[in-house]
Amino acid sequence: MTGTLLEVRGLEIDFVQYERGLRRRTVHALTGMDLTAGAGEVVALVGASGAGKSLLAHAVLGLLPPNAVERGDVLLDGVALDAAGRRRHAGRGMTLLPQATGFLDPLAPVGRQVRRSAQLAGHADPRRAAAEALQRRGLGSEVLRRYPHELSGGMARRVLVAMATLSSPRVLLADEPTTGLPPEDVRTTLRELRAMADDGCAVVLITHELRAALEVADRVVIVRDGRTVDTAVPAAFTGDGEALTHPFTRALWQALPGNGFRVAEGV
Amino acid sequence: MLRAEGVWFRYERGRPWVLTGVDLGIEAGEVVGLCGPSGGGKSTLGRLLAGHLRPDRGRVTVDGAVPRSRRAPNPVQLVLQQPERAVDPRWTVRRALAATGAELDGLDERLVHPGWLDRYPHEISGGELQRVNLARALLVRPRYLVADEISASLDAVTQARIWTLLLEHCREAGIGVLAISHDRPLLETVAGRVLDRSPVPDAAG
């Protein structure tokens, strides 16, 4: 692989919380995450709910709250950076496509928010750039005046995609960009991510929709309970999963409707 | 039999109709899938069947009568996609389940692990909370269950586990199920027949 843009090595995250009074407890949220993404690649991050996939994305961008303690390395362009250093890259070259539509400001019209993204990304004419970015995703000018609660889930996601791509990031962390979308919209969104990678971006696609991810990903990284357990190529996800070496990866594959819907015990 | 009979519905007067004369029947013990694009009124239909909304025209009946009792739980129970929005975050799992009025002795331990009972919703995972949510719906001994995207935010292993448990319970108790999802392969796996719901034309009504 040439041009590794993002590399995560053995990342661990603890949260220190106060229970009652001054009694502290430590929650081990990530216990060993590994991930690399190069220019031109789509890397799918797939795994159990609650495995820490979204947390990894937020950690990479240096967006965790002050009670988070991290160990391990995160490298951008081969340079190890601490959380504060990575935060300086957030939105400038490294962009999060957030999971929840709650990331939109509920009190501002959509148009103003997209224009702000365009402005921060340094577009000469933010108004036009914003309108065009929405237009390309089938959202007309009437959407600009609407507030987030007046959008359907699918429309809100397209707005988020438009905002994330305006800055032409080199690393895009897409956090569950397709949850709850109908199949055609899932394909459109994933094709767009693929196209960004083909233009030289490193895309990390966080998802639990394994089957859809296989169509666009170059590699699939499987995570569970806060750690990376396996990395597989999409071609290995075939048949009954004979080519998959890790038992959890195989269990995920075999549990899909259409692959047996099997519940592996003890995995 | 759970039936929607010529159901019309819109959220406000003057707004477009969401449902225009929908007819649907689910037999006891039958699993029916409902598929279709966003905005087609699938979830609205689910909420009407479970009595969360009232139809503007037409009616929803269970064995020929409109369920109206305020004292007993509705014989049609609704389970939603996001379990964290369906439970009070300040109540323990035990309290959330006890609020149904049913005895917790009969709780299936494969569905709700006894160790979760004294935890708060944020202290168990999303998949575990969805099992609590499902157990709560089953505790009131419903005749029918509307499962609206109950596994859309879960990984494949958790999804298969929840559906396996749900189908087992429903088979034993003869509960009819309406499974709503975007995921056609899922519906074809769990349901006996799959219905398609396309969006209604705007000018209708």
Coordinates of C-alpha atoms in Angstrom, one line a residue:
Chain A
M1 CA 0.0 0.0 0.0
T2 CA 1.4 3.4 -0.9
G3 CA 0.8 6.6 1.0
T4 CA -0.6 5.6 4.4
L5 CA -2.5 8.7 5.5
L6 CA -3.9 7.5 8.8
E7 CA -2.5 4.9 11.1
V8 CA -3.9 3.9 14.5
R9 CA -1.6 1.6 16.5
G10 CA -2.8 -0.1 19.7
L11 CA -5.1 2.7 20.7
E12 CA -6.6 2.5 24.2
I13 CA -9.1 4.9 25.7
D14 CA -10.1 4.9 29.4
F15 CA -12.8 7.2 30.8
V16 CA -12.3 8.3 34.4
Q17 CA -15.7 8.9 36.1
Y18 CA -16.8 10.0 39.5
E19 CA -19.4 7.8 41.1
R20 CA -20.5 9.2 44.4
G21 CA -18.5 12.0 46.0
L22 CA -14.8 11.4 45.2
R23 CA -15.0 7.7 44.4
R24 CA -13.5 7.2 41.0
R25 CA -14.0 4.4 38.5
T26 CA -12.3 3.8 35.2
V27 CA -14.1 2.5 32.2
H28 CA -12.0 0.8 29.6
A29 CA -13.7 1.8 26.4
L30 CA -11.0 0.9 23.8
T31 CA -8.5 -1.8 24.6
G32 CA -6.4 -2.1 21.5
M33 CA -7.6 -0.6 18.2
D34 CA -5.5 -1.0 15.0
L35 CA -6.3 0.6 11.7
T36 CA -4.5 1.9 8.7
A37 CA -6.0 3.8 5.7
G38 CA -4.1 4.9 2.7
A39 CA -4.8 7.4 -0.1
G40 CA -7.4 5.8 -2.5
E41 CA -8.7 3.3 0.0
V42 CA -12.0 2.6 1.6
V43 CA -11.5 0.8 4.8
A44 CA -14.7 -0.6 6.4
L45 CA -14.7 -0.7 10.2
V46 CA -17.3 -3.3 11.1
G47 CA -18.3 -4.9 14.4
A48 CA -20.6 -5.5 17.2
S49 CA -22.8 -2.7 18.5
G50 CA -21.0 -0.9 21.3
A51 CA -17.5 -2.1 20.2
G52 CA -16.2 1.5 20.1
K53 CA -16.3 2.2 16.4
S54 CA -17.7 5.8 16.8
L55 CA -15.4 6.4 19.7
L56 CA -12.4 5.5 17.6
A57 CA -13.5 8.1 15.0
H58 CA -13.9 10.8 17.7
A59 CA -10.6 9.9 19.3
V60 CA -8.7 10.1 16.0
L61 CA -10.1 13.6 15.5
G62 CA -9.1 14.6 19.1
L63 CA -12.7 15.3 20.0
L64 CA -12.9 13.3 23.3
P65 CA -13.9 15.0 26.5
P66 CA -11.2 15.9 29.1
N67 CA -11.8 12.8 31.3
A68 CA -10.6 10.5 28.5
V69 CA -7.1 9.0 28.9
E70 CA -5.5 7.6 25.8
R71 CA -2.5 5.3 25.1
G72 CA -1.1 4.1 21.8
D73 CA -0.3 6.0 18.7
V74 CA -2.3 7.8 16.0
L75 CA -0.2 8.9 13.0
L76 CA -1.1 11.3 10.3
D77 CA 1.1 11.2 7.2
G78 CA 3.5 9.1 9.3
V79 CA 3.8 11.6 12.1
A80 CA 2.5 10.7 15.6
L81 CA 0.3 13.4 16.9
D82 CA -1.3 13.9 20.4
A83 CA -5.0 14.6 20.7
A84 CA -4.5 18.4 20.6
G85 CA -2.4 18.1 17.5
R86 CA -5.0 16.0 15.8
R87 CA -7.7 18.3 16.7
R88 CA -6.0 21.0 14.7
H89 CA -6.4 18.8 11.7
A90 CA -10.1 18.2 12.3
G91 CA -12.1 19.9 9.6
R92 CA -8.8 20.8 7.8
G93 CA -7.9 17.7 5.8
M94 CA -9.5 15.3 8.2
T95 CA -13.2 15.3 8.4
L96 CA -15.9 13.5 10.3
L97 CA -19.2 12.6 8.6
P98 CA -21.2 12.3 11.8
Q99 CA -23.6 9.5 12.6
A100 CA -26.6 11.3 14.0
T101 CA -28.5 14.0 12.3
G102 CA -28.5 15.6 15.8
F103 CA -25.1 17.0 14.8
L104 CA -26.9 19.6 12.8
D105 CA -27.7 22.8 14.6
P106 CA -31.5 22.6 15.3
L107 CA -31.8 26.4 15.5
A108 CA -30.2 27.4 12.2
P109 CA -31.6 26.9 8.7
V110 CA -29.8 24.2 6.6
G111 CA -28.6 26.7 4.0
R112 CA -26.7 28.7 6.6
Q113 CA -25.0 25.6 8.1
V114 CA -23.9 24.3 4.7
R115 CA -22.7 27.8 3.7
R116 CA -20.6 28.0 6.9
S117 CA -19.0 24.7 6.0
A118 CA -18.2 26.0 2.5
Q119 CA -16.8 29.2 4.1
L120 CA -14.6 27.3 6.5
A121 CA -13.4 25.1 3.7
G122 CA -12.2 28.3 1.9
H123 CA -14.6 28.4 -1.0
A124 CA -14.5 31.7 -2.8
D125 CA -18.3 31.8 -3.2
P126 CA -19.7 29.9 -0.2
R127 CA -23.3 30.6 -1.2
R128 CA -22.8 29.0 -4.6
A129 CA -20.7 26.2 -3.4
A130 CA -23.3 25.3 -0.8
A131 CA -26.2 25.4 -3.2
E132 CA -24.3 23.3 -5.7
A133 CA -23.2 20.7 -3.1
L134 CA -26.9 20.2 -2.2
Q135 CA -28.0 20.3 -5.8
R136 CA -25.7 17.5 -6.7
R137 CA -27.4 15.3 -4.1
G138 CA -30.9 16.1 -5.3
L139 CA -31.7 18.8 -2.8
G140 CA -33.2 21.9 -4.4
S141 CA -32.9 25.5 -3.2
E142 CA -36.1 25.2 -1.1
V143 CA -34.2 23.0 1.3
L144 CA -31.8 25.9 2.1
R145 CA -34.5 27.7 4.1
R146 CA -35.6 24.6 6.1
Y147 CA -34.6 23.7 9.6
P148 CA -33.2 20.3 10.4
H149 CA -36.4 19.0 11.9
E150 CA -38.2 19.7 8.6
L151 CA -36.0 17.2 6.8
S152 CA -36.5 13.5 6.4
G153 CA -33.8 11.2 7.8
G154 CA -32.5 10.6 4.3
M155 CA -32.4 14.3 3.4
A156 CA -30.6 15.2 6.6
R157 CA -27.9 12.5 5.8
R158 CA -27.4 14.0 2.4
V159 CA -27.0 17.4 3.9
L160 CA -24.3 16.0 6.2
V161 CA -22.5 14.3 3.3
A162 CA -22.6 17.6 1.4
M163 CA -21.1 19.4 4.4
A164 CA -18.4 16.8 5.0
T165 CA -17.3 16.7 1.4
L166 CA -17.1 20.5 0.8
S167 CA -13.7 20.7 2.5
S168 CA -12.3 18.0 0.1
P169 CA -10.7 16.1 3.0
R170 CA -7.7 13.8 2.7
V171 CA -9.1 11.6 5.4
L172 CA -12.8 11.1 5.8
L173 CA -14.2 9.3 8.8
A174 CA -17.8 8.3 7.9
D175 CA -19.7 7.2 10.9
E176 CA -22.6 5.0 10.0
P177 CA -23.6 7.2 7.0
T178 CA -26.3 4.8 5.8
T179 CA -28.2 3.6 8.8
G180 CA -31.9 3.6 8.2
L181 CA -31.7 4.6 4.5
P182 CA -33.5 2.6 1.8
P183 CA -31.2 0.4 -0.4
E184 CA -30.9 2.9 -3.3
D185 CA -29.8 5.7 -1.0
V186 CA -27.3 3.4 0.7
R187 CA -25.8 2.6 -2.7
T188 CA -25.7 6.3 -3.8
T189 CA -24.0 7.3 -0.5
L190 CA -21.4 4.5 -0.6
R191 CA -20.7 5.1 -4.3
E192 CA -20.0 8.7 -3.4
L193 CA -17.5 7.6 -0.7
R194 CA -15.9 5.3 -3.2
A195 CA -15.5 8.1 -5.7
M196 CA -13.8 10.3 -3.0
A197 CA -11.4 7.5 -2.4
D198 CA -10.7 7.1 -6.1
D199 CA -9.8 10.8 -6.1
G200 CA -7.1 10.1 -3.5
C201 CA -9.0 10.4 -0.2
A202 CA -8.5 7.9 2.6
V203 CA -12.1 6.8 3.7
V204 CA -12.8 5.0 6.9
L205 CA -16.4 3.7 6.6
I206 CA -17.8 2.8 10.0
T207 CA -20.8 0.6 9.6
H208 CA -22.7 -2.4 10.8
E209 CA -24.1 -3.1 7.4
L210 CA -21.5 -5.6 6.3
R211 CA -23.0 -6.6 3.0
A212 CA -23.3 -3.0 1.7
A213 CA -19.7 -2.2 2.9
L214 CA -18.3 -5.2 1.0
E215 CA -19.3 -3.6 -2.4
V216 CA -17.1 -0.6 -1.9
A217 CA -14.4 -1.5 0.7
D218 CA -10.8 -2.5 -0.1
R219 CA -10.4 -4.0 3.4
V220 CA -12.7 -4.8 6.2
V221 CA -11.4 -4.3 9.8
I222 CA -13.4 -6.2 12.4
V223 CA -13.7 -4.8 15.9
R224 CA -15.2 -6.2 19.0
D225 CA -15.2 -5.1 22.7
G226 CA -12.9 -2.1 22.0
R227 CA -10.3 -4.0 20.0
T228 CA -9.4 -4.9 16.5
V229 CA -9.8 -8.6 16.1
D230 CA -9.4 -9.2 12.4
T231 CA -8.7 -7.7 9.0
A232 CA -10.1 -9.4 5.9
V233 CA -10.5 -8.6 2.2
P234 CA -14.0 -8.4 0.8
A235 CA -13.4 -11.4 -1.5
A236 CA -13.1 -13.6 1.6
F237 CA -16.8 -13.0 2.5
T238 CA -18.3 -15.6 0.3
G239 CA -20.1 -18.9 0.5
D240 CA -20.3 -20.2 4.1
G241 CA -17.3 -18.0 5.1
E242 CA -14.7 -20.8 4.8
A243 CA -12.1 -18.2 3.8
L244 CA -12.6 -16.2 6.9
T245 CA -10.1 -17.2 9.6
H246 CA -11.3 -15.4 12.7
P247 CA -14.4 -17.0 14.4
F248 CA -16.1 -13.7 15.1
T249 CA -15.7 -12.5 11.5
R250 CA -17.2 -15.8 10.4
A251 CA -20.0 -15.5 12.9
L252 CA -20.9 -12.0 11.6
W253 CA -21.1 -13.4 8.1
Q254 CA -23.1 -16.4 8.9
A255 CA -25.6 -14.4 11.0
L256 CA -26.7 -12.4 8.0
P257 CA -30.1 -13.0 6.7
G258 CA -29.5 -15.1 3.6
N259 CA -26.4 -16.7 5.0
G260 CA -28.2 -18.8 7.5
F261 CA -29.2 -16.2 10.1
R262 CA -27.2 -18.4 12.5
V263 CA -26.4 -17.5 16.1
A264 CA -23.0 -18.8 16.9
E265 CA -22.8 -19.7 20.6
G266 CA -19.7 -18.8 22.6
V267 CA -18.3 -16.4 20.0
Chain B
M1 CA -57.0 -11.6 13.6
L2 CA -55.5 -8.1 13.6
R3 CA -57.0 -6.0 10.8
A4 CA -56.7 -2.6 9.4
E5 CA -59.9 -1.9 7.6
G6 CA -59.9 1.0 5.1
V7 CA -57.5 3.0 7.2
W8 CA -56.9 6.7 6.3
F9 CA -54.6 8.9 8.2
R10 CA -52.9 12.2 8.0
Y11 CA -51.0 14.0 10.8
E12 CA -52.8 17.3 10.4
R13 CA -55.9 18.7 8.6
G14 CA -54.8 20.2 5.3
R15 CA -51.6 18.1 5.1
P16 CA -51.3 15.3 2.6
W17 CA -52.7 11.9 3.5
V18 CA -50.1 9.4 4.7
L19 CA -52.3 6.4 4.4
T20 CA -55.2 6.2 2.0
G21 CA -57.6 3.3 2.6
V22 CA -55.1 0.7 3.8
D23 CA -56.3 -2.9 4.3
L24 CA -54.2 -5.4 6.1
G25 CA -54.8 -8.6 8.0
I26 CA -52.5 -10.6 10.2
E27 CA -53.5 -14.0 11.6
A28 CA -52.6 -15.2 15.1
G29 CA -49.2 -16.7 15.0
E30 CA -48.4 -15.4 11.5
V31 CA -45.3 -13.3 10.8
V32 CA -45.8 -10.7 8.1
G33 CA -43.1 -8.5 6.7
L34 CA -43.7 -4.9 5.6
C35 CA -41.1 -3.4 3.2
G36 CA -40.8 -0.2 1.4
P37 CA -38.9 3.1 1.0
S38 CA -38.7 5.9 3.6
G39 CA -41.8 8.1 3.8
G40 CA -44.1 5.4 2.6
G41 CA -46.1 5.4 5.9
K42 CA -44.8 2.0 7.2
S43 CA -44.1 3.3 10.7
T44 CA -47.3 5.3 10.8
L45 CA -49.2 2.1 10.0
G46 CA -47.4 0.4 12.8
R47 CA -48.4 3.1 15.3
L48 CA -52.0 2.9 14.1
L49 CA -52.1 -0.8 14.5
A50 CA -50.7 -0.5 18.1
G51 CA -53.2 2.2 19.0
H52 CA -50.6 5.0 19.4
L53 CA -52.5 6.9 16.7
R54 CA -56.2 6.8 15.7
P55 CA -57.2 6.5 12.1
D56 CA -59.1 9.5 10.6
R57 CA -61.3 7.0 8.6
G58 CA -61.6 3.3 8.9
R59 CA -60.7 1.2 11.9
V60 CA -58.2 -1.2 13.5
T61 CA -59.7 -4.3 15.0
V62 CA -58.5 -7.3 17.0
D63 CA -60.8 -10.3 16.5
G64 CA -63.4 -8.0 15.1
A65 CA -63.5 -5.4 17.9
V66 CA -61.6 -2.1 18.3
P67 CA -59.4 -2.5 21.4
R68 CA -60.4 0.4 23.7
S69 CA -59.7 -0.7 27.2
R70 CA -57.9 1.9 29.3
R71 CA -57.2 -0.5 32.1
A72 CA -55.6 -3.4 30.2
P73 CA -52.5 -3.0 28.0
N74 CA -53.3 -2.9 24.3
P75 CA -53.3 -6.4 22.8
V76 CA -51.1 -5.0 20.0
Q77 CA -47.6 -3.9 21.3
L78 CA -45.1 -1.8 19.4
V79 CA -41.3 -2.3 19.6
L80 CA -39.2 0.5 18.0
Q81 CA -35.8 0.9 16.5
Q82 CA -34.1 2.9 19.2
P83 CA -34.5 1.2 22.6
E84 CA -32.8 4.0 24.4
R85 CA -35.7 6.3 23.5
A86 CA -38.3 3.8 24.7
V87 CA -37.1 3.5 28.3
D88 CA -36.8 6.0 31.1
P89 CA -33.1 6.7 31.5
R90 CA -33.5 7.2 35.2
W91 CA -35.2 3.9 35.8
T92 CA -33.4 0.6 36.3
V93 CA -34.2 -2.2 34.0
R94 CA -36.2 -3.9 36.8
R95 CA -38.4 -0.8 37.3
A96 CA -39.0 -0.4 33.5
L97 CA -40.1 -4.0 33.3
A98 CA -42.2 -3.9 36.5
A99 CA -44.0 -0.8 35.1
T100 CA -46.0 -3.3 32.9
G101 CA -47.7 -4.5 36.0
A102 CA -46.7 -8.1 35.2
E103 CA -44.7 -10.5 37.5
L104 CA -41.0 -10.6 36.6
D105 CA -40.8 -14.3 37.7
G106 CA -41.8 -15.5 34.3
L107 CA -39.1 -13.5 32.6
D108 CA -37.1 -15.5 30.0
E109 CA -33.5 -15.4 31.1
R110 CA -32.3 -15.9 27.6
L111 CA -34.0 -12.6 26.7
V112 CA -33.1 -10.6 29.9
H113 CA -30.1 -11.7 31.9
P114 CA -30.9 -11.4 35.7
G115 CA -27.7 -9.4 36.1
W116 CA -29.1 -6.6 34.1
L117 CA -32.1 -6.0 36.3
D118 CA -30.5 -3.5 38.7
R119 CA -28.6 -1.6 36.0
Y120 CA -29.6 1.6 34.3
P121 CA -30.2 1.6 30.5
H122 CA -26.9 3.3 29.7
E123 CA -25.1 0.5 31.6
I124 CA -26.0 -2.2 29.2
S125 CA -25.4 -2.3 25.4
G126 CA -27.8 -1.3 22.7
G127 CA -28.5 -4.9 21.8
E128 CA -29.1 -5.9 25.4
L129 CA -31.4 -2.9 25.9
Q130 CA -33.4 -3.9 22.8
R131 CA -33.9 -7.4 24.4
V132 CA -35.2 -5.7 27.5
N133 CA -37.5 -3.6 25.3
L134 CA -38.8 -6.7 23.6
A135 CA -39.2 -8.6 26.9
R136 CA -41.3 -5.6 28.2
A137 CA -43.6 -5.9 25.2
L138 CA -43.9 -9.7 25.7
L139 CA -44.6 -9.4 29.5
V140 CA -48.1 -7.9 28.9
R141 CA -48.9 -11.1 26.9
P142 CA -49.9 -9.3 23.7
R143 CA -51.8 -11.0 20.9
Y144 CA -49.8 -9.1 18.3
L145 CA -46.4 -7.5 18.0
V146 CA -45.4 -4.7 15.6
A147 CA -41.6 -4.7 15.3
D148 CA -40.5 -1.5 13.6
E149 CA -36.9 -1.7 12.5
I150 CA -36.0 -3.4 15.8
S151 CA -32.6 -4.6 14.6
A152 CA -31.6 -1.8 12.2
S153 CA -29.0 -0.4 14.5
L154 CA -27.6 -3.7 15.6
D155 CA -24.8 -5.9 14.3
A156 CA -25.6 -9.1 12.4
V157 CA -25.0 -11.5 15.3
T158 CA -27.1 -9.5 17.7
Q159 CA -29.8 -9.1 15.1
A160 CA -30.0 -12.9 14.5
R161 CA -30.0 -13.5 18.2
I162 CA -32.9 -11.1 18.9
W163 CA -35.0 -12.4 16.0
T164 CA -34.5 -16.0 16.9
L165 CA -35.7 -15.3 20.5
L166 CA -38.6 -13.2 19.3
L167 CA -39.8 -15.8 16.8
E168 CA -39.5 -18.6 19.4
H169 CA -41.7 -16.6 21.9
C170 CA -44.2 -15.7 19.3
R171 CA -44.5 -19.3 18.0
E172 CA -45.0 -20.6 21.5
A173 CA -47.6 -18.0 22.5
G174 CA -49.3 -17.8 19.0
I175 CA -48.5 -14.1 18.7
G176 CA -48.9 -12.5 15.3
V177 CA -46.0 -10.3 14.2
L178 CA -45.8 -7.4 11.7
A179 CA -42.1 -6.9 11.0
I180 CA -41.3 -3.5 9.4
S181 CA -37.9 -3.0 7.8
H182 CA -36.0 -1.7 4.8
D183 CA -34.1 -4.9 4.8
R184 CA -35.8 -7.3 2.4
P185 CA -33.4 -10.2 2.9
L186 CA -34.1 -10.0 6.7
L187 CA -37.9 -10.0 6.1
E188 CA -37.7 -12.9 3.7
T189 CA -35.8 -14.8 6.4
V190 CA -38.2 -14.1 9.3
A191 CA -41.6 -13.6 7.7
G192 CA -44.0 -16.0 6.0
R193 CA -45.0 -13.3 3.5
V194 CA -43.7 -9.8 2.7
L195 CA -45.8 -6.9 1.7
D196 CA -44.6 -3.8 -0.2
R197 CA -45.7 -0.4 0.7
S198 CA -45.0 2.4 -1.8
P199 CA -45.5 6.1 -1.0
V200 CA -49.0 7.4 -1.5
P201 CA -49.5 10.0 -4.2
D202 CA -49.7 13.5 -2.7
A203 CA -52.9 14.6 -4.2
A204 CA -55.0 11.7 -2.8
G205 CA -58.0 12.3 -0.7

